[in-house]
Amino acid sequence: MMRKLAATLSVVALAVTGMLSAGLSATAAEDEVKRTGLSDLRVMSYNIHHGASGDDVLDLDRIAEEIESSGAQIVGLQEVDRHWSARSNYQDQAAWLAERLDMHYAYAANLDLGPEPGRTDRRQYGTAVLSKYPILSSQNHLLTNIQYAEKPTEQRGLLETVINVEGNHIGFYNTHLDHRRSEQRQLQVKEILDITSESARPSLLVGDLNAVPASTEMQQLMTRFTDVFAALGQDQAYTMPVENPDRRIDYILGSGDIQPRSAEVISSMASDHLPIVADVSVAQKPNGLVR
């Protein structure tokens, strides 16, 4: 299937190149891509550390600049504050970034607490999806959270969105897995596999998975998903720490008719994680045939 899709993509690329060289507009080239049922996407995963750098200097606009300069069309963000505390100036960070970047957004609160004294907004912390394309639906799935007596774990979730990309409806999932225990992540991965298997759409799963590629939990995910960086021979796409990174815990994964084309780790000091981007081509069945 992968070889067949790659061959199809080559034909499409030649057709589009020919149209552009013949002097036709970019819109005509886009129409040709739509006719073939293939959509080219640049996607990003970015743990933004509530807009603060590794030395805890808050600058959300610097995060926006990194997203903007990357050219990403769909972005999965982790560690996003909504009226959380003074650490992020009580800002609704997902809404602010969406407005600043002129993108649609969906927010998922994994922590949802009452307002601080003297304030009226609930304190929320979680994940978000930004998209240049319309977000048709969104749902947050809270994942298993074992109440350990020592070092309790933080509630995590899987933000599921359906996005209309030039008529193609794709599943885009964003998550941030537990950072303390492998057994907790393994339970969360099992739930993610159950949730994502309910749809036949081409899907992308991004996030800070807090696990290295050789871990049990990542091997579980690879039973359904393809690691975009690994598929391109970029196994050492290290994202932590931002200076002299030595481990890989942030991922862009694809399932279904997803063809990786390129991928990159972006050098940045805006957060305590490095952002990652990937270019993929997506083919989809008619929308009426998939959930």
mmCIF file of C-alpha atoms in Angstrom, residues 35-239:
data_model
loop_
_atom_site.group_PDB
_atom_site.id
_atom_site.type_symbol
_atom_site.label_atom_id
_atom_site.label_comp_id
_atom_site.label_asym_id
_atom_site.label_seq_id
_atom_site.Cartn_x
_atom_site.Cartn_y
_atom_site.Cartn_z
ATOM 1 C CA ARG A 35 -9.138 16.026 -7.531
ATOM 2 C CA THR A 36 -6.681 13.280 -6.651
ATOM 3 C CA GLY A 37 -7.919 13.039 -3.054
ATOM 4 C CA LEU A 38 -4.503 13.906 -1.599
ATOM 5 C CA SER A 39 -3.830 16.736 0.821
ATOM 6 C CA ASP A 40 -0.386 18.018 1.777
ATOM 7 C CA LEU A 41 -0.068 19.081 5.412
ATOM 8 C CA ARG A 42 2.565 20.531 7.686
ATOM 9 C CA VAL A 43 1.896 19.513 11.277
ATOM 10 C CA MET A 44 3.609 20.391 14.547
ATOM 11 C CA SER A 45 3.830 19.059 18.077
ATOM 12 C CA TYR A 46 5.002 21.465 20.758
ATOM 13 C CA ASN A 47 5.100 21.266 24.537
ATOM 14 C CA ILE A 48 4.996 24.994 25.285
ATOM 15 C CA HIS A 49 5.598 24.818 29.073
ATOM 16 C CA HIS A 50 2.779 27.374 29.661
ATOM 17 C CA GLY A 51 4.618 29.820 27.405
ATOM 18 C CA ALA A 52 7.765 29.899 29.545
ATOM 19 C CA SER A 53 11.330 29.119 28.546
ATOM 20 C CA GLY A 54 13.485 26.571 30.345
ATOM 21 C CA ASP A 55 14.653 29.294 32.729
ATOM 22 C CA ASP A 56 10.978 30.182 33.367
ATOM 23 C CA VAL A 57 10.770 33.465 31.457
ATOM 24 C CA LEU A 58 7.178 33.883 30.255
ATOM 25 C CA ASP A 59 6.841 35.006 26.613
ATOM 26 C CA LEU A 60 3.825 33.561 24.806
ATOM 27 C CA ASP A 61 4.456 35.729 21.761
ATOM 28 C CA ARG A 62 7.761 33.939 21.267
ATOM 29 C CA ILE A 63 5.832 30.649 21.128
ATOM 30 C CA ALA A 64 3.512 32.222 18.535
ATOM 31 C CA GLU A 65 6.504 33.316 16.476
ATOM 32 C CA GLU A 66 7.924 29.781 16.462
ATOM 33 C CA ILE A 67 4.596 28.368 15.250
ATOM 34 C CA GLU A 68 4.195 31.102 12.649
ATOM 35 C CA SER A 69 7.703 30.782 11.228
ATOM 36 C CA SER A 70 7.385 26.983 11.027
ATOM 37 C CA GLY A 71 4.526 27.237 8.533
ATOM 38 C CA ALA A 72 2.599 24.560 10.441
ATOM 39 C CA GLN A 73 -1.063 24.285 9.450
ATOM 40 C CA ILE A 74 -2.172 22.017 12.307
ATOM 41 C CA VAL A 75 -0.498 22.159 15.713
ATOM 42 C CA GLY A 76 -0.815 20.028 18.829
ATOM 43 C CA LEU A 77 0.184 21.926 21.975
ATOM 44 C CA GLN A 78 0.819 20.494 25.431
ATOM 45 C CA GLU A 79 1.059 22.236 28.829
ATOM 46 C CA VAL A 80 -1.375 24.999 27.933
ATOM 47 C CA ASP A 81 -2.810 27.249 30.661
ATOM 48 C CA ARG A 82 -6.292 28.748 30.737
ATOM 49 C CA HIS A 83 -6.681 31.308 33.542
ATOM 50 C CA TRP A 84 -4.388 29.021 35.555
ATOM 51 C CA SER A 85 -2.371 31.372 37.730
ATOM 52 C CA ALA A 86 0.011 34.302 37.872
ATOM 53 C CA ARG A 87 2.676 32.121 36.224
ATOM 54 C CA SER A 88 0.913 32.752 32.868
ATOM 55 C CA ASN A 89 -0.813 36.024 33.791
ATOM 56 C CA TYR A 90 -4.162 34.193 34.082
ATOM 57 C CA GLN A 91 -4.338 34.187 30.284
ATOM 58 C CA ASP A 92 -6.450 31.907 28.093
ATOM 59 C CA GLN A 93 -3.410 30.817 26.150
ATOM 60 C CA ALA A 94 -5.117 28.702 23.477
ATOM 61 C CA ALA A 95 -7.577 31.485 22.612
ATOM 62 C CA TRP A 96 -4.793 34.074 22.554
ATOM 63 C CA LEU A 97 -2.589 31.983 20.260
ATOM 64 C CA ALA A 98 -5.512 31.215 17.930
ATOM 65 C CA GLU A 99 -6.314 34.909 17.576
ATOM 66 C CA ARG A 100 -2.680 35.900 17.198
ATOM 67 C CA LEU A 101 -2.104 33.275 14.482
ATOM 68 C CA ASP A 102 -5.549 33.507 12.837
ATOM 69 C CA MET A 103 -6.263 29.825 13.441
ATOM 70 C CA HIS A 104 -9.160 27.728 14.676
ATOM 71 C CA TYR A 105 -8.643 26.022 18.022
ATOM 72 C CA ALA A 106 -9.892 23.383 20.409
ATOM 73 C CA TYR A 107 -8.929 23.225 24.077
ATOM 74 C CA ALA A 108 -8.965 20.276 26.475
ATOM 75 C CA ALA A 109 -8.737 20.804 30.238
ATOM 76 C CA ASN A 110 -7.133 17.841 31.981
ATOM 77 C CA LEU A 111 -6.987 19.794 35.230
ATOM 78 C CA ASP A 112 -10.084 21.873 36.016
ATOM 79 C CA LEU A 113 -10.144 23.706 39.335
ATOM 80 C CA GLY A 114 -12.271 26.401 40.890
ATOM 81 C CA PRO A 115 -11.242 30.066 40.669
ATOM 82 C CA GLU A 116 -8.580 31.526 42.896
ATOM 83 C CA PRO A 117 -9.857 33.885 45.619
ATOM 84 C CA GLY A 118 -10.941 37.155 44.078
ATOM 85 C CA ARG A 119 -11.154 35.731 40.561
ATOM 86 C CA THR A 120 -14.100 34.324 38.564
ATOM 87 C CA ASP A 121 -12.526 32.096 35.882
ATOM 88 C CA ARG A 122 -11.973 28.401 36.490
ATOM 89 C CA ARG A 123 -8.319 27.375 36.507
ATOM 90 C CA GLN A 124 -7.582 24.944 33.676
ATOM 91 C CA TYR A 125 -4.478 23.227 32.347
ATOM 92 C CA GLY A 126 -4.224 20.827 29.436
ATOM 93 C CA THR A 127 -3.727 20.539 25.694
ATOM 94 C CA ALA A 128 -4.868 22.398 22.588
ATOM 95 C CA VAL A 129 -5.096 22.031 18.826
ATOM 96 C CA LEU A 130 -4.604 24.988 16.491
ATOM 97 C CA SER A 131 -5.614 24.639 12.850
ATOM 98 C CA LYS A 132 -5.662 26.725 9.706
ATOM 99 C CA TYR A 133 -8.484 24.414 8.604
ATOM 100 C CA PRO A 134 -11.939 24.173 10.222
ATOM 101 C CA ILE A 135 -12.195 21.933 13.275
ATOM 102 C CA LEU A 136 -15.430 20.017 12.788
ATOM 103 C CA SER A 137 -15.561 18.431 16.237
ATOM 104 C CA SER A 138 -13.496 17.973 19.381
ATOM 105 C CA GLN A 139 -13.662 15.744 22.432
ATOM 106 C CA ASN A 140 -11.340 15.245 25.378
ATOM 107 C CA HIS A 141 -10.936 11.699 26.644
ATOM 108 C CA LEU A 142 -9.578 11.584 30.205
ATOM 109 C CA LEU A 143 -7.082 8.730 30.513
ATOM 110 C CA THR A 144 -6.461 6.349 33.394
ATOM 111 C CA ASN A 145 -4.955 8.056 36.404
ATOM 112 C CA ILE A 146 -3.760 5.690 39.137
ATOM 113 C CA GLN A 147 -3.788 7.279 42.590
ATOM 114 C CA TYR A 148 -0.382 6.301 43.905
ATOM 115 C CA ALA A 149 0.269 6.915 47.607
ATOM 116 C CA GLU A 150 3.653 8.443 46.812
ATOM 117 C CA LYS A 151 4.241 10.889 43.993
ATOM 118 C CA PRO A 152 0.644 10.942 42.664
ATOM 119 C CA THR A 153 0.315 11.269 38.925
ATOM 120 C CA GLU A 154 -1.301 14.154 37.080
ATOM 121 C CA GLN A 155 -4.555 13.635 35.182
ATOM 122 C CA ARG A 156 -3.868 13.225 31.440
ATOM 123 C CA GLY A 157 -6.133 13.198 28.410
ATOM 124 C CA LEU A 158 -6.393 12.587 24.685
ATOM 125 C CA LEU A 159 -7.804 15.509 22.708
ATOM 126 C CA GLU A 160 -9.583 14.101 19.646
ATOM 127 C CA THR A 161 -10.447 16.447 16.778
ATOM 128 C CA VAL A 162 -11.813 15.996 13.278
ATOM 129 C CA ILE A 163 -10.450 18.575 10.851
ATOM 130 C CA ASN A 164 -11.704 19.418 7.373
ATOM 131 C CA VAL A 165 -8.602 19.669 5.192
ATOM 132 C CA GLU A 166 -9.729 20.736 1.708
ATOM 133 C CA GLY A 167 -12.718 18.409 1.962
ATOM 134 C CA ASN A 168 -10.734 15.573 3.525
ATOM 135 C CA HIS A 169 -11.810 14.853 7.078
ATOM 136 C CA ILE A 170 -8.827 13.661 9.116
ATOM 137 C CA GLY A 171 -8.519 12.611 12.726
ATOM 138 C CA PHE A 172 -5.996 14.676 14.673
ATOM 139 C CA TYR A 173 -5.177 13.546 18.216
ATOM 140 C CA ASN A 174 -3.036 15.333 20.787
ATOM 141 C CA THR A 175 -1.854 13.988 24.114
ATOM 142 C CA HIS A 176 0.629 14.402 26.957
ATOM 143 C CA LEU A 177 1.340 11.142 28.745
ATOM 144 C CA ASP A 178 2.382 10.588 32.342
ATOM 145 C CA HIS A 179 5.978 11.535 33.103
ATOM 146 C CA ARG A 180 6.530 9.384 36.192
ATOM 147 C CA ARG A 181 5.725 5.726 35.474
ATOM 148 C CA SER A 182 5.897 3.410 32.481
ATOM 149 C CA GLU A 183 3.033 1.248 33.778
ATOM 150 C CA GLN A 184 0.798 4.305 33.835
ATOM 151 C CA ARG A 185 1.770 5.234 30.265
ATOM 152 C CA GLN A 186 1.121 1.683 29.104
ATOM 153 C CA LEU A 187 -2.435 1.850 30.416
ATOM 154 C CA GLN A 188 -2.916 5.238 28.766
ATOM 155 C CA VAL A 189 -1.554 3.941 25.444
ATOM 156 C CA LYS A 190 -3.986 1.023 25.532
ATOM 157 C CA GLU A 191 -6.861 3.483 25.923
ATOM 158 C CA ILE A 192 -5.512 5.658 23.104
ATOM 159 C CA LEU A 193 -5.370 2.625 20.808
ATOM 160 C CA ASP A 194 -8.957 1.731 21.721
ATOM 161 C CA ILE A 195 -10.178 5.278 21.040
ATOM 162 C CA THR A 196 -8.314 5.808 17.776
ATOM 163 C CA SER A 197 -9.323 2.391 16.402
ATOM 164 C CA GLU A 198 -12.972 3.495 16.424
ATOM 165 C CA SER A 199 -12.390 5.637 13.328
ATOM 166 C CA ALA A 200 -11.355 4.569 9.823
ATOM 167 C CA ARG A 201 -10.130 8.064 8.964
ATOM 168 C CA PRO A 202 -6.468 8.734 8.236
ATOM 169 C CA SER A 203 -5.186 9.932 11.586
ATOM 170 C CA LEU A 204 -2.304 11.830 13.127
ATOM 171 C CA LEU A 205 -1.347 11.433 16.785
ATOM 172 C CA VAL A 206 1.051 13.994 18.213
ATOM 173 C CA GLY A 207 2.313 14.854 21.634
ATOM 174 C CA ASP A 208 4.776 14.701 24.461
ATOM 175 C CA LEU A 209 4.662 10.983 25.198
ATOM 176 C CA ASN A 210 7.370 11.006 27.883
ATOM 177 C CA ALA A 211 8.782 7.764 26.486
ATOM 178 C CA VAL A 212 11.765 6.901 24.315
ATOM 179 C CA PRO A 213 11.268 4.932 21.068
ATOM 180 C CA ALA A 214 12.474 1.596 22.507
ATOM 181 C CA SER A 215 10.041 1.696 25.443
ATOM 182 C CA THR A 216 7.204 -0.800 25.839
ATOM 183 C CA GLU A 217 4.568 1.908 25.515
ATOM 184 C CA MET A 218 5.989 3.199 22.228
ATOM 185 C CA GLN A 219 6.171 -0.318 20.842
ATOM 186 C CA GLN A 220 2.493 -0.687 21.763
ATOM 187 C CA LEU A 221 1.643 2.460 19.785
ATOM 188 C CA MET A 222 3.584 1.196 16.772
ATOM 189 C CA THR A 223 1.072 -1.650 16.363
ATOM 190 C CA ARG A 224 -1.298 0.958 14.908
ATOM 191 C CA PHE A 225 0.771 4.040 14.131
ATOM 192 C CA THR A 226 3.871 4.834 12.089
ATOM 193 C CA ASP A 227 6.556 7.073 13.558
ATOM 194 C CA VAL A 228 7.012 9.794 10.909
ATOM 195 C CA PHE A 229 10.597 10.625 11.916
ATOM 196 C CA ALA A 230 11.674 6.975 12.071
ATOM 197 C CA ALA A 231 10.057 6.282 8.690
ATOM 198 C CA LEU A 232 12.306 8.994 7.247
ATOM 199 C CA GLY A 233 15.418 7.575 8.920
ATOM 200 C CA GLN A 234 15.560 10.330 11.551
ATOM 201 C CA ASP A 235 15.642 8.227 14.698
ATOM 202 C CA GLN A 236 17.721 10.742 16.649
ATOM 203 C CA ALA A 237 15.141 13.532 16.570
ATOM 204 C CA TYR A 238 15.961 14.554 20.140
ATOM 205 C CA THR A 239 13.700 17.134 21.771
#
